[in-house]
mmCIF file of C-alpha atoms and ligand atoms in Angstrom:
data_model
loop_
_atom_site.group_PDB
_atom_site.id
_atom_site.type_symbol
_atom_site.label_atom_id
_atom_site.label_comp_id
_atom_site.label_asym_id
_atom_site.label_seq_id
_atom_site.Cartn_x
_atom_site.Cartn_y
_atom_site.Cartn_z
ATOM 1 C CA MET A 17 7.951 18.826 2.729
ATOM 2 C CA ASP A 18 6.725 16.367 5.382
ATOM 3 C CA ALA A 19 3.241 15.059 6.032
ATOM 4 C CA ASP A 20 1.631 17.055 8.833
ATOM 5 C CA VAL A 21 0.578 14.494 11.409
ATOM 6 C CA ARG A 22 -1.555 17.049 13.272
ATOM 7 C CA GLN A 23 -3.664 17.802 10.199
ATOM 8 C CA MET A 24 -4.139 14.210 9.065
ATOM 9 C CA THR A 25 -7.237 12.083 9.649
ATOM 10 C CA TRP A 26 -6.932 8.688 11.350
ATOM 11 C CA THR A 27 -7.528 7.005 8.009
ATOM 12 C CA GLU A 28 -4.734 8.973 6.339
ATOM 13 C CA LEU A 29 -2.365 8.035 9.161
ATOM 14 C CA GLU A 30 -3.422 4.412 8.822
ATOM 15 C CA ALA A 31 -2.811 4.405 5.042
ATOM 16 C CA LEU A 32 0.596 6.040 5.435
ATOM 17 C CA CYS A 33 1.504 3.315 7.949
ATOM 18 C CA THR A 34 0.232 0.437 5.799
ATOM 19 C CA ASN A 35 2.282 1.869 2.930
ATOM 20 C CA LEU A 36 5.410 1.801 5.104
ATOM 21 C CA GLU A 37 4.499 -1.693 6.306
ATOM 22 C CA LYS A 38 4.490 -2.853 2.680
ATOM 23 C CA ALA A 39 7.770 -1.031 2.014
ATOM 24 C CA CYS A 40 9.412 -2.945 4.878
ATOM 25 C CA SER A 41 7.921 -6.284 3.782
ATOM 26 C CA LYS A 42 9.382 -5.785 0.312
ATOM 27 C CA GLN A 43 12.802 -5.500 1.936
ATOM 28 C CA LEU A 44 12.042 -8.618 4.040
ATOM 29 C CA ARG A 45 12.224 -6.547 7.211
ATOM 30 C CA GLY A 46 9.598 -8.495 9.095
ATOM 31 C CA GLU A 47 9.926 -6.809 12.476
ATOM 32 C CA GLU A 48 9.792 -3.301 11.072
ATOM 33 C CA ALA A 49 6.785 -4.316 8.965
ATOM 34 C CA ALA A 50 5.067 -5.720 12.059
ATOM 35 C CA ALA A 51 5.654 -2.480 13.972
ATOM 36 C CA PHE A 52 4.137 -0.393 11.160
ATOM 37 C CA ALA A 53 1.215 -2.829 11.045
ATOM 38 C CA LYS A 54 0.661 -2.324 14.769
ATOM 39 C CA LEU A 55 0.788 1.446 14.375
ATOM 40 C CA ALA A 56 -1.628 1.188 11.445
ATOM 41 C CA SER A 57 -4.119 -0.786 13.502
ATOM 42 C CA PHE A 58 -3.824 1.724 16.356
ATOM 43 C CA TYR A 59 -4.918 4.459 13.928
ATOM 44 C CA GLY A 60 -7.390 2.159 12.172
ATOM 45 C CA ALA A 61 -9.219 1.480 15.422
ATOM 46 C CA LYS A 62 -9.828 5.218 15.819
ATOM 47 C CA LYS A 63 -11.531 5.704 12.449
ATOM 48 C CA GLU A 64 -14.924 7.294 12.689
ATOM 49 C CA VAL A 65 -18.157 6.367 10.962
ATOM 50 C CA LYS A 66 -19.779 9.214 9.035
ATOM 51 C CA ASP A 67 -23.499 9.708 9.569
ATOM 52 C CA ASN A 68 -25.782 9.563 6.528
ATOM 53 C CA ALA A 69 -22.945 8.641 4.178
ATOM 54 C CA SER A 70 -24.268 7.962 0.684
ATOM 55 C CA ILE A 71 -23.175 6.844 -2.758
ATOM 56 C CA ALA A 72 -23.821 10.426 -3.896
ATOM 57 C CA ASP A 73 -21.047 11.592 -1.507
ATOM 58 C CA LEU A 74 -18.654 9.094 -3.075
ATOM 59 C CA VAL A 75 -19.597 10.211 -6.571
ATOM 60 C CA ALA A 76 -18.967 13.859 -5.619
ATOM 61 C CA LEU A 77 -15.555 13.088 -4.133
ATOM 62 C CA ILE A 78 -14.355 10.981 -7.018
ATOM 63 C CA ASN A 79 -15.594 13.537 -9.534
ATOM 64 C CA ALA A 80 -13.603 16.211 -7.721
ATOM 65 C CA ASP A 81 -10.481 14.020 -7.899
ATOM 66 C CA LEU A 82 -10.954 13.457 -11.601
ATOM 67 C CA SER A 83 -11.828 17.009 -12.562
ATOM 68 C CA GLU A 84 -9.447 18.900 -10.243
ATOM 69 C CA GLY A 85 -7.174 16.808 -8.019
ATOM 70 C CA TYR A 86 -5.480 14.725 -10.684
ATOM 71 C CA ALA A 87 -5.339 17.624 -13.156
ATOM 72 C CA ARG A 88 -3.488 19.795 -10.638
ATOM 73 C CA ALA A 89 -1.155 17.016 -9.511
ATOM 74 C CA ASN A 90 -0.397 15.960 -13.110
ATOM 75 C CA LYS A 91 0.550 19.524 -13.941
ATOM 76 C CA GLU A 92 2.872 19.815 -10.944
ATOM 77 C CA ALA A 93 4.466 16.419 -11.625
ATOM 78 C CA ALA A 94 5.002 17.299 -15.302
ATOM 79 C CA ALA A 95 6.553 20.678 -14.428
ATOM 80 C CA ALA A 96 8.910 19.014 -11.933
ATOM 81 C CA ASN A 97 9.477 16.096 -14.311
ATOM 82 C CA ASP A 98 8.905 13.774 -11.363
ATOM 83 C CA ARG A 99 8.792 10.304 -12.931
ATOM 84 C CA GLY A 100 7.651 8.494 -9.807
ATOM 85 C CA ALA A 101 4.813 10.913 -9.187
ATOM 86 C CA LYS A 102 3.736 10.810 -12.841
ATOM 87 C CA ARG A 103 3.599 7.011 -12.690
ATOM 88 C CA ALA A 104 1.526 6.907 -9.493
ATOM 89 C CA LEU A 105 -0.830 9.592 -10.797
ATOM 90 C CA LEU A 106 -1.330 7.788 -14.100
ATOM 91 C CA TRP A 107 -2.245 4.513 -12.398
ATOM 92 C CA GLY A 108 -4.354 6.201 -9.722
ATOM 93 C CA GLU A 109 -6.291 8.282 -12.214
ATOM 94 C CA LYS A 110 -7.090 5.229 -14.342
ATOM 95 C CA SER A 111 -8.229 3.254 -11.303
ATOM 96 C CA SER A 112 -10.296 6.223 -10.116
ATOM 97 C CA LYS A 113 -12.087 6.329 -13.464
ATOM 98 C CA LEU A 114 -12.956 2.657 -13.048
ATOM 99 C CA LEU A 115 -14.253 3.332 -9.537
ATOM 100 C CA LYS A 116 -16.415 6.111 -10.898
ATOM 101 C CA SER A 117 -17.813 3.834 -13.577
ATOM 102 C CA LEU A 118 -18.389 1.079 -11.000
ATOM 103 C CA LEU A 119 -20.569 3.489 -9.008
ATOM 104 C CA ALA A 120 -22.454 4.588 -12.122
ATOM 105 C CA ARG A 121 -23.141 0.991 -13.101
ATOM 106 C CA TYR A 122 -24.197 0.083 -9.580
ATOM 107 C CA GLU A 123 -26.569 3.048 -9.410
ATOM 108 C CA LYS A 124 -28.178 1.927 -12.662
ATOM 109 C CA GLN A 125 -28.301 -1.832 -12.171
ATOM 110 C CA GLY A 126 -28.221 -2.253 -8.388
ATOM 111 C CA ALA A 127 -27.637 -5.763 -7.079
ATOM 112 C CA ALA A 128 -28.012 -7.200 -10.609
ATOM 113 C CA LEU A 129 -24.550 -5.811 -11.448
ATOM 114 C CA THR A 130 -22.804 -8.429 -9.344
ATOM 115 C CA GLU A 131 -25.508 -11.055 -9.102
ATOM 116 C CA ASN A 132 -23.860 -13.856 -11.068
ATOM 117 C CA THR A 133 -20.363 -12.581 -11.364
ATOM 118 C CA GLY A 134 -17.250 -11.688 -9.401
ATOM 119 C CA VAL A 135 -15.570 -8.388 -8.546
ATOM 120 C CA PHE A 136 -11.776 -8.093 -8.383
ATOM 121 C CA VAL A 137 -9.237 -5.543 -7.147
ATOM 122 C CA CYS A 138 -5.549 -5.378 -8.137
ATOM 123 C CA GLU A 139 -3.477 -5.125 -4.971
ATOM 124 C CA ILE A 140 -0.788 -3.120 -6.764
ATOM 125 C CA CYS A 141 -2.703 -0.295 -8.463
ATOM 126 C CA GLY A 142 -6.344 -0.545 -7.359
ATOM 127 C CA PHE A 143 -7.658 -1.644 -10.784
ATOM 128 C CA VAL A 144 -11.250 -2.838 -10.446
ATOM 129 C CA TYR A 145 -12.881 -5.503 -12.589
ATOM 130 C CA VAL A 146 -16.404 -6.959 -12.708
ATOM 131 C CA GLY A 147 -16.520 -10.363 -14.431
ATOM 132 C CA GLU A 148 -15.960 -14.094 -14.151
ATOM 133 C CA ALA A 149 -12.183 -14.068 -13.887
ATOM 134 C CA PRO A 150 -9.653 -11.216 -13.840
ATOM 135 C CA PRO A 151 -7.473 -10.578 -16.924
ATOM 136 C CA ASP A 152 -4.133 -12.454 -17.038
ATOM 137 C CA ILE A 153 -2.250 -9.176 -16.763
ATOM 138 C CA CYS A 154 -3.555 -6.059 -15.022
ATOM 139 C CA PRO A 155 -4.365 -3.574 -17.794
ATOM 140 C CA ILE A 156 -3.212 -0.640 -15.648
ATOM 141 C CA CYS A 157 -0.004 -1.732 -13.903
ATOM 142 C CA LYS A 158 0.681 -4.928 -15.914
ATOM 143 C CA VAL A 159 1.142 -7.168 -12.884
ATOM 144 C CA PRO A 160 0.215 -10.865 -13.431
ATOM 145 C CA SER A 161 -3.247 -11.889 -12.232
ATOM 146 C CA PHE A 162 -2.098 -13.580 -9.023
ATOM 147 C CA LYS A 163 -2.024 -10.057 -7.579
ATOM 148 C CA ILE A 164 -5.658 -9.414 -8.580
ATOM 149 C CA HIS A 165 -7.994 -10.610 -5.838
ATOM 150 C CA PRO A 166 -11.713 -11.305 -5.621
ATOM 151 C CA VAL A 167 -13.787 -9.249 -3.179
ATOM 152 C CA ARG A 168 -16.553 -11.501 -1.911
ATOM 153 C CA LYS A 169 -20.150 -10.733 -1.235
ATOM 154 C CA GLU A 170 -20.706 -11.329 2.441
ATOM 155 C CA ALA A 171 -24.043 -11.734 4.133
ATOM 156 C CA ILE A 172 -24.178 -10.353 7.657
ATOM 157 C CA MET B 28 23.591 -7.309 2.276
ATOM 158 C CA HIS B 29 22.113 -10.798 2.404
ATOM 159 C CA ALA B 30 20.592 -13.314 0.013
ATOM 160 C CA ALA B 31 16.854 -14.024 -0.048
ATOM 161 C CA ARG B 32 14.797 -16.641 -1.813
ATOM 162 C CA ASN B 33 11.667 -15.917 -3.842
ATOM 163 C CA LEU B 34 9.607 -18.904 -2.741
ATOM 164 C CA ARG B 35 7.324 -18.520 -5.713
ATOM 165 C CA LEU B 36 10.199 -19.118 -8.156
ATOM 166 C CA CYS B 37 12.160 -21.745 -6.230
ATOM 167 C CA THR B 38 11.904 -25.149 -7.921
ATOM 168 C CA LYS B 39 13.693 -27.007 -5.085
ATOM 169 C CA ASP B 40 16.527 -28.297 -7.253
ATOM 170 C CA CYS B 41 18.781 -27.642 -4.284
ATOM 171 C CA VAL B 42 21.888 -26.503 -6.126
ATOM 172 C CA CYS B 43 22.113 -23.705 -3.586
ATOM 173 C CA LEU B 44 22.173 -26.157 -0.694
ATOM 174 C CA PHE B 45 25.632 -27.511 -1.329
ATOM 175 C CA ILE B 46 27.033 -24.347 -2.816
ATOM 176 C CA CYS B 47 26.550 -22.108 0.213
ATOM 177 C CA PRO B 48 29.694 -22.054 2.376
ATOM 178 C CA THR B 49 27.737 -21.570 5.605
ATOM 179 C CA GLY B 50 24.581 -23.610 5.122
ATOM 180 C CA ALA B 51 22.478 -20.444 5.164
ATOM 181 C CA THR B 52 20.384 -21.736 2.273
ATOM 182 C CA ASN B 53 19.377 -24.888 4.169
ATOM 183 C CA THR B 54 16.511 -23.972 6.486
ATOM 184 C CA GLU B 55 13.272 -25.384 7.816
ATOM 185 C CA ASN B 56 11.086 -22.534 6.590
ATOM 186 C CA GLY B 57 12.452 -22.443 3.033
ATOM 187 C CA GLN B 58 13.753 -18.884 3.405
ATOM 188 C CA ILE B 59 17.487 -18.217 3.650
ATOM 189 C CA ASP B 60 18.950 -17.764 7.128
ATOM 190 C CA PHE B 61 19.867 -14.084 6.875
ATOM 191 C CA GLU B 62 22.061 -14.259 10.000
ATOM 192 C CA LYS B 63 24.242 -16.989 8.513
ATOM 193 C CA CYS B 64 24.605 -15.301 5.141
ATOM 194 C CA LEU B 65 28.107 -13.968 4.474
ATOM 195 C CA ASP B 66 27.213 -10.405 3.536
ATOM 196 C CA GLY B 67 25.907 -11.596 0.183
ATOM 197 C CA CYS B 68 28.813 -13.608 -1.254
ATOM 198 C CA ARG B 69 26.245 -14.356 -4.011
ATOM 199 C CA LEU B 70 27.463 -17.881 -4.858
ATOM 200 C CA CYS B 71 23.870 -19.114 -4.520
ATOM 201 C CA VAL B 72 22.474 -16.215 -6.556
ATOM 202 C CA ASP B 73 24.649 -17.105 -9.517
ATOM 203 C CA ALA B 74 24.106 -20.858 -9.126
ATOM 204 C CA CYS B 75 20.312 -20.860 -9.054
ATOM 205 C CA SER B 76 19.041 -21.640 -12.522
ATOM 206 C CA SER B 77 15.515 -20.632 -11.519
ATOM 207 C CA GLY B 78 16.576 -17.073 -10.756
ATOM 208 C CA ALA B 79 14.967 -17.542 -7.361
ATOM 209 C CA ILE B 80 17.642 -15.934 -5.181
ATOM 210 C CA TYR B 81 18.470 -12.258 -5.001
ATOM 211 C CA LEU B 82 20.456 -9.961 -2.741
ATOM 212 C CA VAL B 83 18.746 -7.594 -0.321
ATOM 213 C CA SER B 84 20.620 -4.372 0.384
ATOM 214 C CA SER B 85 21.190 -3.308 3.948
ATOM 215 C CA THR B 86 21.457 0.347 2.970
ATOM 216 C CA TYR B 87 19.574 2.306 0.343
ATOM 217 C CA PRO B 88 20.311 5.585 -1.383
ATOM 218 C CA LYS B 89 18.472 8.635 -0.089
ATOM 219 C CA PRO B 90 15.124 9.143 -1.818
ATOM 220 C CA GLN B 91 15.182 11.921 -4.434
ATOM 221 C CA PRO B 92 14.064 15.264 -3.034
ATOM 222 C CA LYS B 93 10.498 16.119 -4.067
ATOM 223 C CA GLU B 94 9.163 19.458 -5.291
ATOM 224 C CA GLU B 95 6.839 21.058 -2.782
ATOM 225 C CA GLY B 96 4.099 21.662 -5.359
ATOM 226 C CA VAL B 97 4.047 17.994 -6.345
ATOM 227 C CA VAL B 98 3.971 16.814 -2.758
ATOM 228 C CA LYS B 99 1.159 19.218 -1.818
ATOM 229 C CA ALA B 100 -1.001 18.116 -4.745
ATOM 230 C CA ILE B 101 -0.361 14.449 -3.944
ATOM 231 C CA PHE B 102 -1.156 14.946 -0.230
ATOM 232 C CA ASP B 103 -4.498 16.489 -1.253
ATOM 233 C CA LEU B 104 -5.338 13.464 -3.388
ATOM 234 C CA ALA B 105 -4.269 11.055 -0.638
ATOM 235 C CA ARG B 106 -6.569 12.908 1.758
ATOM 236 C CA SER B 107 -9.451 12.604 -0.693
ATOM 237 C CA LYS B 108 -8.819 8.864 -1.113
ATOM 238 C CA ALA B 109 -8.834 8.433 2.678
ATOM 239 C CA GLU B 110 -12.106 10.339 2.891
ATOM 240 C CA GLN B 111 -13.611 8.083 0.221
ATOM 241 C CA GLU B 112 -12.521 5.059 2.231
ATOM 242 C CA ASP B 113 -14.323 6.540 5.236
ATOM 243 C CA VAL B 114 -17.492 7.226 3.264
ATOM 244 C CA ALA B 115 -17.512 3.750 1.682
ATOM 245 C CA ARG B 116 -16.953 2.090 5.054
ATOM 246 C CA SER B 117 -19.685 4.180 6.653
ATOM 247 C CA ILE B 118 -22.217 3.300 3.947
ATOM 248 C CA SER B 119 -21.323 -0.338 4.358
ATOM 249 C CA GLU B 120 -21.633 -0.312 8.143
ATOM 250 C CA ALA B 121 -25.078 1.243 7.974
ATOM 251 C CA SER B 122 -26.394 -1.263 5.442
ATOM 252 C CA ASP B 123 -27.381 -4.927 5.459
ATOM 253 C CA ASP B 124 -27.520 -5.134 1.664
ATOM 254 C CA ALA B 125 -24.792 -7.634 0.687
ATOM 255 C CA ALA B 126 -24.415 -6.279 -2.866
ATOM 256 C CA LEU B 127 -24.017 -2.689 -1.670
ATOM 257 C CA ARG B 128 -21.546 -3.773 0.984
ATOM 258 C CA GLN B 129 -19.505 -5.606 -1.630
ATOM 259 C CA ILE B 130 -19.329 -2.519 -3.861
ATOM 260 C CA CYS B 131 -18.325 -0.390 -0.858
ATOM 261 C CA SER B 132 -15.649 -2.884 0.107
ATOM 262 C CA VAL B 133 -14.225 -2.779 -3.427
ATOM 263 C CA PHE B 134 -14.263 0.995 -3.256
ATOM 264 C CA GLU B 135 -12.573 1.015 0.127
ATOM 265 C CA GLN B 136 -9.845 -1.438 -0.865
ATOM 266 C CA SER B 137 -9.096 0.215 -4.169
ATOM 267 C CA SER B 138 -8.995 3.691 -2.584
ATOM 268 C CA ARG B 139 -6.550 2.428 0.032
ATOM 269 C CA ILE B 140 -4.241 0.978 -2.617
ATOM 270 C CA ILE B 141 -4.338 4.197 -4.658
ATOM 271 C CA GLY B 142 -3.750 6.177 -1.454
ATOM 272 C CA GLU B 143 -0.762 4.075 -0.388
ATOM 273 C CA ASP B 144 0.787 4.530 -3.807
ATOM 274 C CA LEU B 145 0.334 8.300 -3.474
ATOM 275 C CA TRP B 146 2.097 8.244 -0.087
ATOM 276 C CA ARG B 147 4.923 6.252 -1.662
ATOM 277 C CA GLU B 148 5.504 8.899 -4.270
ATOM 278 C CA SER B 149 5.296 11.818 -1.881
ATOM 279 C CA GLY B 150 8.497 10.898 -0.082
ATOM 280 C CA TYR B 151 7.578 7.739 1.872
ATOM 281 C CA ILE B 152 8.849 5.112 -0.562
ATOM 282 C CA ILE B 153 11.209 3.504 1.927
ATOM 283 C CA ALA B 154 11.156 3.467 5.699
ATOM 284 C CA GLN B 155 14.871 4.243 6.109
ATOM 285 C CA SER B 156 14.506 7.946 5.441
ATOM 286 C CA GLU B 157 14.602 11.199 7.326
ATOM 287 C CA ALA B 158 10.962 11.785 6.405
ATOM 288 C CA THR B 159 9.872 8.513 8.052
ATOM 289 C CA ARG B 160 11.933 9.159 11.167
ATOM 290 C CA THR B 161 10.420 12.627 11.503
ATOM 291 C CA LEU B 162 6.978 11.121 11.009
ATOM 292 C CA LEU B 163 7.479 8.552 13.770
ATOM 293 C CA LYS B 164 8.882 11.147 16.173
ATOM 294 C CA THR B 165 5.917 13.429 15.547
ATOM 295 C CA MET B 166 3.516 10.528 16.071
ATOM 296 C CA ILE B 167 5.116 9.840 19.453
ATOM 297 C CA LYS B 168 4.885 13.519 20.367
ATOM 298 C CA GLU B 169 1.274 13.951 19.257
ATOM 299 C CA HIS B 170 -0.245 10.549 20.008
ATOM 300 C CA GLY B 171 2.255 8.801 22.294
ATOM 301 C CA ASN B 172 0.103 9.391 25.368
ATOM 302 C CA LEU B 173 -3.143 8.107 23.806
ATOM 303 C CA GLU B 174 -4.404 4.757 25.025
ATOM 304 C CA GLY B 175 -3.201 1.838 22.941
ATOM 305 C CA PHE B 176 -0.367 3.707 21.199
ATOM 306 C CA PRO B 177 2.382 1.113 20.614
ATOM 307 C CA LEU B 178 5.108 3.314 22.133
ATOM 308 C CA GLU B 179 7.683 0.588 22.734
ATOM 309 C CA GLU B 180 7.364 -0.753 19.197
ATOM 310 C CA VAL B 181 7.640 2.705 17.649
ATOM 311 C CA GLU B 182 10.729 3.569 19.708
ATOM 312 C CA GLU B 183 12.290 0.244 18.753
ATOM 313 C CA LEU B 184 11.350 0.936 15.134
ATOM 314 C CA LEU B 185 13.059 4.334 15.277
ATOM 315 C CA SER B 186 16.278 2.783 16.519
ATOM 316 C CA ARG B 187 16.136 0.065 13.849
ATOM 317 C CA LEU B 188 15.613 2.634 11.115
ATOM 318 C CA SER B 189 18.436 4.927 12.228
HETATM 319 S S1 SF4 C 209 19.028 -23.370 -6.455
HETATM 320 FE FE1 SF4 C 209 17.296 -21.967 -6.726
HETATM 321 S S2 SF4 C 209 15.589 -23.251 -7.358
HETATM 322 FE FE2 SF4 C 209 17.158 -24.601 -6.502
HETATM 323 S S3 SF4 C 209 16.589 -24.843 -4.339
HETATM 324 FE FE3 SF4 C 209 18.038 -23.164 -4.462
HETATM 325 S S4 SF4 C 209 16.735 -21.349 -4.645
HETATM 326 FE FE4 SF4 C 209 15.458 -23.095 -5.141
HETATM 327 S S1 SF4 C 210 25.029 -15.261 -0.561
HETATM 328 FE FE1 SF4 C 210 26.643 -16.770 -0.067
HETATM 329 S S2 SF4 C 210 26.541 -16.974 2.188
HETATM 330 FE FE2 SF4 C 210 24.652 -15.963 1.532
HETATM 331 S S3 SF4 C 210 23.213 -17.633 1.321
HETATM 332 FE FE3 SF4 C 210 24.110 -17.294 -0.737
HETATM 333 S S4 SF4 C 210 25.863 -18.693 -0.833
HETATM 334 FE FE4 SF4 C 210 25.229 -18.588 1.304
#
């Protein structure tokens, strides 16, 4: 079953292209990677801004993933004994739980949450960490910390 | 097949420099000259005590076929992750609160990484596949006439991936 380009949002198309860009980079296919990057930025430039978007919307979406989306996908992947899918779902579900808890903590503490500390994201699995320095090894995907990057606070 | 150097592991001992029959390992940019490499004779791979050289395949096996139910469920999650990226970006763009923008940026980046991984495991793990070729052809058909679509690059990409 193929992805249905006509039904996909610009952001989905962009993410599919950045995934393929990474796939080509891993094989040291620089020109192919560059072409996927160009396609990704074509779609990225079309992304729309949602009016009145709120943290509550994010909470609702991530809760739906955790209560339904991952449960359904895990069941399908287990029934098909699809190792690759099970692996991606395991990592993604763990990272999603951390994103949910990040939102909950931010809603409670506001700006104080990150006032004197850093926030980090693992470029491999999306693991999120609030603290001084990231762990030596990502607790979700086990990659060494050079793949875990700080996300800076930027004033406008 | 050709050799490639992991620049992070290379300790510049230069054993590979004199071992390579074509000089492919001796370059300005530190990477191996793929054009000069003799279809992966692997002399340098075996000689490097840092384990810094490996062989890159020119062809890959076909990805395993995926069950439709798995793919559908994964597509749904990937869509949700993309929507979350959109919401996080929209909150951020409407706000001048640096702390909120930082949280949204974390959310956006993490959602993208989770989303990409979902796409990987729904049949788009490598670019040299029927699924990717079909994708690119459909993109040309649906979006090829939109302003800014990189038509030449995508056509070139299709021929490289065939
Ligand atoms: S032999 Fe290995 S470590 Fe030494 S220069 Fe070559 S790639 Fe680098
Ligand atoms: S595989 Fe052989 S030809 Fe290629 S770079 Fe290594 S030694 Fe040189």
